[in-house]
Amino acid sequence: MTTGLIDSVAGYLGYTQDEVLALGRRAPVTYRHYKIPKKKHGFRTIHHPSKQTKALQYALIEIFLSRLPIHKCAVAYRRGLRAPLRLNATIHAKYRYSVKVDFSDFFHHISPEDLLSQVQLNQIELSPEEVTFVSNCLFVRLAGGRMGLAIGAPSSPIVSNIVMYSIDEATTSLAGTISDQAAYTRYADDIIFSTDLRHACQTFYKALNRLVSETRTPRLVINEEKTVFASRASRRVVTGLFLRPDAGISLGRENKRYIRKLLFDLSRGCLGPELQGYLSGYLAFALDVEPDFYNRLALKYGAELLDRALNRA
C-alpha cells in the first residue's frame, strides 16, 4: 500500500498515510459550488475546495506538479514571472495584426487522463493507487459524473499549463511556419498570435482549428464567437490591456477614468474599505504598466494621497 508520492504528501502535511488517503477519496465532492456573472452575459461556475482538499492540492503543487514542464509561451500562472499581464501585452504590441482565440469552458474540458498523459510523456511512473489519488485530489466531480478541473482550486492553473504543453509546442511551431516575424503566447485559455504580415492571422486561425480538432488530449473546443481579429487601425486589447498604435501599452480610458473617480472619492473621505482595496490594486497595476499615468495622478492629487491609497502611509 505504501507509495512514495502519498507518503510525501502525508509528511508534507503532517498527516498519516491513512488520513491522506481518506481525504483524497472524499476530495472530488468536497467543493462549494456557486455562480458569478461573466463580463458580458451568462454565469461562470466556481468550485471552491474545502480546506482539507486545498491543503492536498498545495502539497501536490510543491511535491509533484512542480516537476512537470510548462512551455515558455504560457504567460499566466508562472512562478517567478513578474507582471505577466504587462509582459503578454508587450510581446504583441509591436506587431500590426493580431488574432485572439478563446477555448470554451477551458478548465472543465481538462480531465485526469490529460494530466496523466503528460506525466507518462515525462517518464514519471505512478502506481495505480497514486493515479487514483492524484485524480481525486486535483479534479472535481462535475454534473453528470465527469471529472474536470475546478475554477477556484489553487492547483488548476498549473495543471492546465502542464496539460497544454504539447499543444503549446505544436502551436509555437505552427506560428513559426506561418511567419518568422510573429509572436504566439497563451494566457490561460486565451491564445494570441500577432504578426506584421497581412492575412497571416487568418492562416494561423484556420491551422489552429485543424490542430485543436485533431488533438486527442486535451479535447478542447474553440469558442468561435470570441475569436477577434484586430490591427493597429482598430481597438486592440490583450489580457485587459490596450495596445497603442505606437507599440506601447495602456490601461485604457475607462480604467483610467475609474481610477480617477476612486482617488477623488478617497480625497473626500467617502471611499469604503472594499473599494480602497480595489484602488490599491489598480494603482499598483498602473505603476507597473503605465508609470507616466501614475506620475500624472501624483501631480494632480499629491504623492501623499497616492501613498495612502497604496497603504504606504
CSV table of C-alpha atoms in Angstrom, one decimal:
chain,number,residue,atom,x,y,z
A,1,MET,CA,0.0,0.0,0.0
A,2,THR,CA,2.9,2.4,0.7
A,3,THR,CA,3.7,4.6,-2.2
A,4,GLY,CA,6.3,7.4,-2.5
A,5,LEU,CA,4.0,10.2,-3.6
A,6,ILE,CA,1.3,9.6,-1.0
A,7,ASP,CA,3.9,9.2,1.8
A,8,SER,CA,5.5,12.5,0.7
A,9,VAL,CA,2.1,14.3,0.8
A,10,ALA,CA,1.4,12.9,4.2
A,11,GLY,CA,4.8,14.0,5.5
A,12,TYR,CA,4.4,17.5,4.0
A,13,LEU,CA,1.0,18.0,5.7
A,14,GLY,CA,1.8,16.2,9.0
A,15,TYR,CA,-0.9,13.5,8.4
A,16,THR,CA,-0.7,9.8,8.4
A,17,GLN,CA,-0.9,7.9,5.2
A,18,ASP,CA,-4.4,6.6,6.0
A,19,GLU,CA,-5.6,10.1,6.8
A,20,VAL,CA,-4.3,11.4,3.4
A,21,LEU,CA,-5.9,8.6,1.5
A,22,ALA,CA,-9.2,9.1,3.2
A,23,LEU,CA,-9.1,12.9,2.4
A,24,GLY,CA,-8.2,12.1,-1.2
A,25,ARG,CA,-11.1,9.7,-1.6
A,26,ARG,CA,-13.6,12.4,-0.4
A,27,ALA,CA,-11.8,15.3,-2.3
A,28,PRO,CA,-13.9,15.3,-5.6
A,29,VAL,CA,-17.1,16.0,-3.7
A,30,THR,CA,-15.8,18.5,-1.1
A,31,TYR,CA,-16.3,21.6,-3.2
A,32,ARG,CA,-18.7,24.5,-2.6
A,33,HIS,CA,-20.4,25.5,-5.8
A,34,TYR,CA,-21.6,28.9,-6.7
A,35,LYS,CA,-22.0,31.1,-9.8
A,36,ILE,CA,-20.7,34.5,-10.6
A,37,PRO,CA,-21.8,36.7,-13.6
A,38,LYS,CA,-19.5,36.8,-16.6
A,39,LYS,CA,-18.3,40.1,-18.0
A,40,LYS,CA,-20.8,40.2,-20.9
A,41,HIS,CA,-23.5,37.5,-20.4
A,42,GLY,CA,-24.1,34.3,-18.6
A,43,PHE,CA,-22.6,32.9,-15.4
A,44,ARG,CA,-19.3,31.1,-14.5
A,45,THR,CA,-19.5,28.2,-12.1
A,46,ILE,CA,-16.9,28.4,-9.3
A,47,HIS,CA,-15.9,25.2,-7.4
A,48,HIS,CA,-14.2,26.2,-4.1
A,49,PRO,CA,-12.4,23.3,-2.5
A,50,SER,CA,-12.7,22.5,1.2
A,51,LYS,CA,-9.7,23.5,3.5
A,52,GLN,CA,-8.5,19.9,3.5
A,53,THR,CA,-8.8,19.4,-0.2
A,54,LYS,CA,-7.0,22.7,-0.8
A,55,ALA,CA,-4.2,21.5,1.5
A,56,LEU,CA,-3.8,18.4,-0.6
A,57,GLN,CA,-3.6,20.5,-3.7
A,58,TYR,CA,-0.9,22.8,-2.3
A,59,ALA,CA,1.1,19.8,-1.3
A,60,LEU,CA,0.9,18.2,-4.8
A,61,ILE,CA,1.9,21.5,-6.4
A,62,GLU,CA,5.1,21.5,-4.3
A,63,ILE,CA,5.9,17.8,-4.4
A,64,PHE,CA,4.6,16.6,-7.8
A,65,LEU,CA,3.3,19.2,-10.2
A,66,SER,CA,6.4,21.5,-10.0
A,67,ARG,CA,8.4,18.6,-11.6
A,68,LEU,CA,6.5,18.8,-14.8
A,69,PRO,CA,7.4,21.2,-17.6
A,70,ILE,CA,5.4,24.3,-18.7
A,71,HIS,CA,6.0,25.7,-22.2
A,72,LYS,CA,7.7,29.1,-22.4
A,73,CYS,CA,4.8,30.5,-24.4
A,74,ALA,CA,2.5,30.1,-21.4
A,75,VAL,CA,2.4,33.5,-19.7
A,76,ALA,CA,-0.2,33.0,-17.0
A,77,TYR,CA,0.4,31.2,-13.7
A,78,ARG,CA,4.2,31.1,-13.9
A,79,ARG,CA,6.2,31.2,-10.8
A,80,GLY,CA,8.8,34.0,-10.8
A,81,LEU,CA,7.3,35.6,-13.8
A,82,ARG,CA,6.8,39.3,-12.9
A,83,ALA,CA,3.8,41.3,-14.3
A,84,PRO,CA,2.5,38.6,-16.7
A,85,LEU,CA,-0.3,40.8,-18.0
A,86,ARG,CA,2.1,43.5,-19.0
A,87,LEU,CA,4.5,41.0,-20.4
A,88,ASN,CA,1.9,39.4,-22.5
A,89,ALA,CA,0.6,42.7,-23.9
A,90,THR,CA,4.2,44.0,-24.6
A,91,ILE,CA,5.1,40.9,-26.6
A,92,HIS,CA,2.3,41.6,-29.1
A,93,ALA,CA,2.3,45.5,-29.1
A,94,LYS,CA,5.0,45.9,-31.7
A,95,TYR,CA,3.1,43.9,-34.4
A,96,ARG,CA,0.4,45.3,-36.8
A,97,TYR,CA,-2.1,42.4,-36.8
A,98,SER,CA,-3.4,40.1,-34.1
A,99,VAL,CA,-5.9,37.3,-33.6
A,100,LYS,CA,-7.2,36.3,-30.2
A,101,VAL,CA,-8.7,32.8,-29.7
A,102,ASP,CA,-10.6,31.5,-26.7
A,103,PHE,CA,-11.5,28.0,-25.6
A,104,SER,CA,-15.0,27.1,-24.5
A,105,ASP,CA,-15.2,26.0,-20.8
A,106,PHE,CA,-11.5,25.5,-20.7
A,107,PHE,CA,-10.9,24.1,-17.2
A,108,HIS,CA,-13.9,21.8,-17.3
A,109,HIS,CA,-12.7,20.2,-20.6
A,110,ILE,CA,-9.4,19.1,-18.9
A,111,SER,CA,-9.6,15.6,-17.4
A,112,PRO,CA,-7.4,13.5,-15.2
A,113,GLU,CA,-6.4,11.5,-18.3
A,114,ASP,CA,-5.0,14.6,-19.9
A,115,LEU,CA,-2.7,15.2,-16.9
A,116,LEU,CA,-1.7,11.6,-16.7
A,117,SER,CA,-0.8,11.6,-20.4
A,118,GLN,CA,1.7,14.4,-19.7
A,119,VAL,CA,3.0,12.5,-16.7
A,120,GLN,CA,3.7,9.5,-18.9
A,121,LEU,CA,5.3,11.6,-21.6
A,122,ASN,CA,7.8,12.9,-19.0
A,123,GLN,CA,8.5,9.3,-17.9
A,124,ILE,CA,7.2,9.7,-14.4
A,125,GLU,CA,5.9,6.5,-13.1
A,126,LEU,CA,2.8,6.4,-10.8
A,127,SER,CA,1.3,3.3,-9.2
A,128,PRO,CA,-2.5,2.7,-9.7
A,129,GLU,CA,-3.1,3.9,-6.2
A,130,GLU,CA,-1.2,7.1,-6.9
A,131,VAL,CA,-3.1,7.7,-10.1
A,132,THR,CA,-6.4,7.5,-8.3
A,133,PHE,CA,-5.1,9.7,-5.5
A,134,VAL,CA,-3.8,12.4,-7.9
A,135,SER,CA,-7.0,12.4,-9.9
A,136,ASN,CA,-9.2,12.7,-6.9
A,137,CYS,CA,-7.2,15.5,-5.3
A,138,LEU,CA,-6.8,17.7,-8.4
A,139,PHE,CA,-10.2,17.3,-10.2
A,140,VAL,CA,-13.8,18.0,-9.2
A,141,ARG,CA,-16.8,15.8,-10.0
A,142,LEU,CA,-18.9,17.8,-12.4
A,143,ALA,CA,-22.6,17.4,-13.3
A,144,GLY,CA,-23.2,14.1,-14.9
A,145,GLY,CA,-20.2,12.5,-13.0
A,146,ARG,CA,-17.5,13.7,-15.3
A,147,MET,CA,-14.2,14.8,-13.7
A,148,GLY,CA,-12.7,18.2,-14.7
A,149,LEU,CA,-10.5,21.0,-13.4
A,150,ALA,CA,-12.2,23.3,-10.9
A,151,ILE,CA,-12.3,27.0,-11.4
A,152,GLY,CA,-11.4,28.1,-7.9
A,153,ALA,CA,-8.9,25.4,-7.0
A,154,PRO,CA,-5.3,26.6,-6.4
A,155,SER,CA,-3.8,23.7,-8.4
A,156,SER,CA,-6.0,24.1,-11.5
A,157,PRO,CA,-3.9,26.8,-13.2
A,158,ILE,CA,-0.6,24.9,-13.1
A,159,VAL,CA,-2.4,21.6,-14.1
A,160,SER,CA,-3.8,23.4,-17.1
A,161,ASN,CA,-0.4,24.7,-18.1
A,162,ILE,CA,1.1,21.2,-17.8
A,163,VAL,CA,-1.7,19.6,-19.8
A,164,MET,CA,-1.3,22.3,-22.6
A,165,TYR,CA,2.4,21.7,-23.1
A,166,SER,CA,2.1,19.6,-26.2
A,167,ILE,CA,-0.5,21.9,-27.8
A,168,ASP,CA,1.7,24.9,-26.9
A,169,GLU,CA,4.7,23.2,-28.5
A,170,ALA,CA,2.7,22.4,-31.7
A,171,THR,CA,1.2,25.9,-31.9
A,172,THR,CA,4.5,27.6,-31.4
A,173,SER,CA,5.9,25.5,-34.3
A,174,LEU,CA,2.8,26.3,-36.4
A,175,ALA,CA,3.2,30.1,-35.7
A,176,GLY,CA,6.8,29.9,-36.9
A,177,THR,CA,5.9,28.2,-40.2
A,178,ILE,CA,3.4,30.9,-41.0
A,179,SER,CA,5.8,33.8,-40.3
A,180,ASP,CA,9.3,34.1,-38.7
A,181,GLN,CA,8.3,37.6,-37.7
A,182,ALA,CA,5.4,36.7,-35.4
A,183,ALA,CA,4.6,36.1,-31.8
A,184,TYR,CA,2.5,33.4,-30.1
A,185,THR,CA,1.5,33.4,-26.4
A,186,ARG,CA,-1.2,31.7,-24.3
A,187,TYR,CA,-2.6,33.3,-21.2
A,188,ALA,CA,-4.8,30.6,-19.6
A,189,ASP,CA,-7.4,29.9,-22.3
A,190,ASP,CA,-6.5,33.0,-24.4
A,191,ILE,CA,-4.3,32.3,-27.4
A,192,ILE,CA,-2.9,35.3,-29.1
A,193,PHE,CA,-1.0,35.4,-32.4
A,194,SER,CA,0.5,38.6,-33.8
A,195,THR,CA,2.4,39.3,-37.0
A,196,ASP,CA,3.2,42.1,-39.5
A,197,LEU,CA,2.0,40.0,-42.4
A,198,ARG,CA,-1.4,40.8,-43.8
A,199,HIS,CA,-3.8,37.8,-43.8
A,200,ALA,CA,-1.3,35.7,-41.7
A,201,CYS,CA,-3.7,35.8,-38.8
A,202,GLN,CA,-6.4,34.2,-40.9
A,203,THR,CA,-4.0,31.5,-42.0
A,204,PHE,CA,-3.0,30.8,-38.3
A,205,TYR,CA,-6.6,30.6,-37.2
A,206,LYS,CA,-7.5,28.0,-39.8
A,207,ALA,CA,-4.5,25.9,-39.0
A,208,LEU,CA,-5.1,26.2,-35.2
A,209,ASN,CA,-8.7,25.0,-35.7
A,210,ARG,CA,-7.3,21.9,-37.5
A,211,LEU,CA,-4.7,21.3,-34.8
A,212,VAL,CA,-7.2,21.5,-31.9
A,213,SER,CA,-9.8,19.3,-33.7
A,214,GLU,CA,-7.1,16.6,-34.3
A,215,THR,CA,-5.7,16.7,-30.8
A,216,ARG,CA,-7.0,13.9,-28.6
A,217,THR,CA,-5.6,15.1,-25.3
A,218,PRO,CA,-6.9,17.5,-24.1
A,219,ARG,CA,-10.1,17.6,-26.1
A,220,LEU,CA,-10.7,21.3,-26.4
A,221,VAL,CA,-13.2,23.4,-28.3
A,222,ILE,CA,-12.5,26.8,-29.8
A,223,ASN,CA,-15.2,29.4,-28.9
A,224,GLU,CA,-15.7,30.9,-32.4
A,225,GLU,CA,-17.9,33.7,-31.0
A,226,LYS,CA,-15.0,35.1,-29.0
A,227,THR,CA,-12.4,35.0,-31.8
A,228,VAL,CA,-11.2,38.5,-32.5
A,229,PHE,CA,-9.1,39.7,-35.5
A,230,ALA,CA,-7.6,43.2,-34.9
A,231,SER,CA,-5.0,45.6,-36.3
A,232,ARG,CA,-3.4,48.9,-35.4
A,233,ALA,CA,-6.3,50.5,-37.2
A,234,SER,CA,-8.8,49.1,-34.7
A,235,ARG,CA,-9.1,48.8,-30.9
A,236,ARG,CA,-6.7,46.0,-29.7
A,237,VAL,CA,-7.0,44.5,-26.2
A,238,VAL,CA,-4.7,41.8,-24.9
A,239,THR,CA,-5.4,40.4,-21.4
A,240,GLY,CA,-7.2,43.6,-20.4
A,241,LEU,CA,-4.5,46.0,-21.6
A,242,PHE,CA,-4.8,48.2,-24.7
A,243,LEU,CA,-2.2,48.1,-27.5
A,244,ARG,CA,-1.5,51.6,-28.7
A,245,PRO,CA,-0.6,52.3,-32.4
A,246,ASP,CA,2.9,53.5,-31.3
A,247,ALA,CA,3.6,49.9,-29.9
A,248,GLY,CA,3.0,51.0,-26.3
A,249,ILE,CA,0.5,49.6,-23.9
A,250,SER,CA,-2.2,51.4,-21.9
A,251,LEU,CA,-4.7,50.8,-19.1
A,252,GLY,CA,-7.4,52.2,-21.3
A,253,ARG,CA,-9.6,55.3,-20.9
A,254,GLU,CA,-12.4,53.5,-18.9
A,255,ASN,CA,-9.9,52.1,-16.4
A,256,LYS,CA,-8.2,55.4,-16.0
A,257,ARG,CA,-11.5,57.2,-15.5
A,258,TYR,CA,-12.4,54.7,-12.8
A,259,ILE,CA,-9.1,55.1,-11.0
A,260,ARG,CA,-9.5,58.9,-11.0
A,261,LYS,CA,-13.0,58.6,-9.6
A,262,LEU,CA,-11.8,56.3,-6.8
A,263,LEU,CA,-9.0,58.7,-6.0
A,264,PHE,CA,-11.4,61.7,-5.9
A,265,ASP,CA,-13.7,59.8,-3.5
A,266,LEU,CA,-10.7,58.9,-1.3
A,267,SER,CA,-9.6,62.5,-1.2
A,268,ARG,CA,-13.1,63.4,0.1
A,269,GLY,CA,-13.1,60.7,2.7
A,270,CYS,CA,-16.1,58.8,1.1
A,271,LEU,CA,-14.4,55.6,-0.2
A,272,GLY,CA,-15.4,52.4,1.5
A,273,PRO,CA,-12.8,49.8,2.7
A,274,GLU,CA,-13.6,47.3,-0.2
A,275,LEU,CA,-13.1,50.0,-2.9
A,276,GLN,CA,-10.0,51.1,-1.2
A,277,GLY,CA,-8.6,47.6,-1.8
A,278,TYR,CA,-9.6,47.9,-5.4
A,279,LEU,CA,-7.9,51.3,-5.7
A,280,SER,CA,-4.7,50.0,-4.2
A,281,GLY,CA,-4.6,47.1,-6.7
A,282,TYR,CA,-5.4,49.4,-9.6
A,283,LEU,CA,-2.7,51.9,-8.6
A,284,ALA,CA,0.0,49.2,-8.2
A,285,PHE,CA,-1.0,47.9,-11.6
A,286,ALA,CA,-0.8,51.4,-13.1
A,287,LEU,CA,2.6,52.0,-11.6
A,288,ASP,CA,3.8,48.8,-13.2
A,289,VAL,CA,2.0,49.0,-16.6
A,290,GLU,CA,1.8,52.8,-17.3
A,291,PRO,CA,4.1,54.7,-14.9
A,292,ASP,CA,3.5,58.0,-16.8
A,293,PHE,CA,-0.2,57.9,-15.9
A,294,TYR,CA,0.7,57.2,-12.3
A,295,ASN,CA,3.0,60.2,-12.3
A,296,ARG,CA,0.3,62.4,-13.6
A,297,LEU,CA,-2.0,61.2,-10.9
A,298,ALA,CA,0.7,62.1,-8.3
A,299,LEU,CA,1.0,65.6,-9.7
A,300,LYS,CA,-2.8,66.1,-9.7
A,301,TYR,CA,-3.7,64.5,-6.3
A,302,GLY,CA,-0.4,64.6,-4.5
A,303,ALA,CA,2.0,61.9,-3.6
A,304,GLU,CA,0.7,61.7,-0.1
A,305,LEU,CA,-2.8,60.7,-1.2
A,306,LEU,CA,-1.4,58.0,-3.6
A,307,ASP,CA,0.8,56.6,-0.8
A,308,ARG,CA,-2.2,56.4,1.4
A,309,ALA,CA,-4.1,54.7,-1.4
A,310,LEU,CA,-1.3,52.2,-1.7
A,311,ASN,CA,-1.3,51.7,2.1
A,312,ARG,CA,2.2,53.1,2.3
A,313,ALA,CA,1.3,55.9,4.6
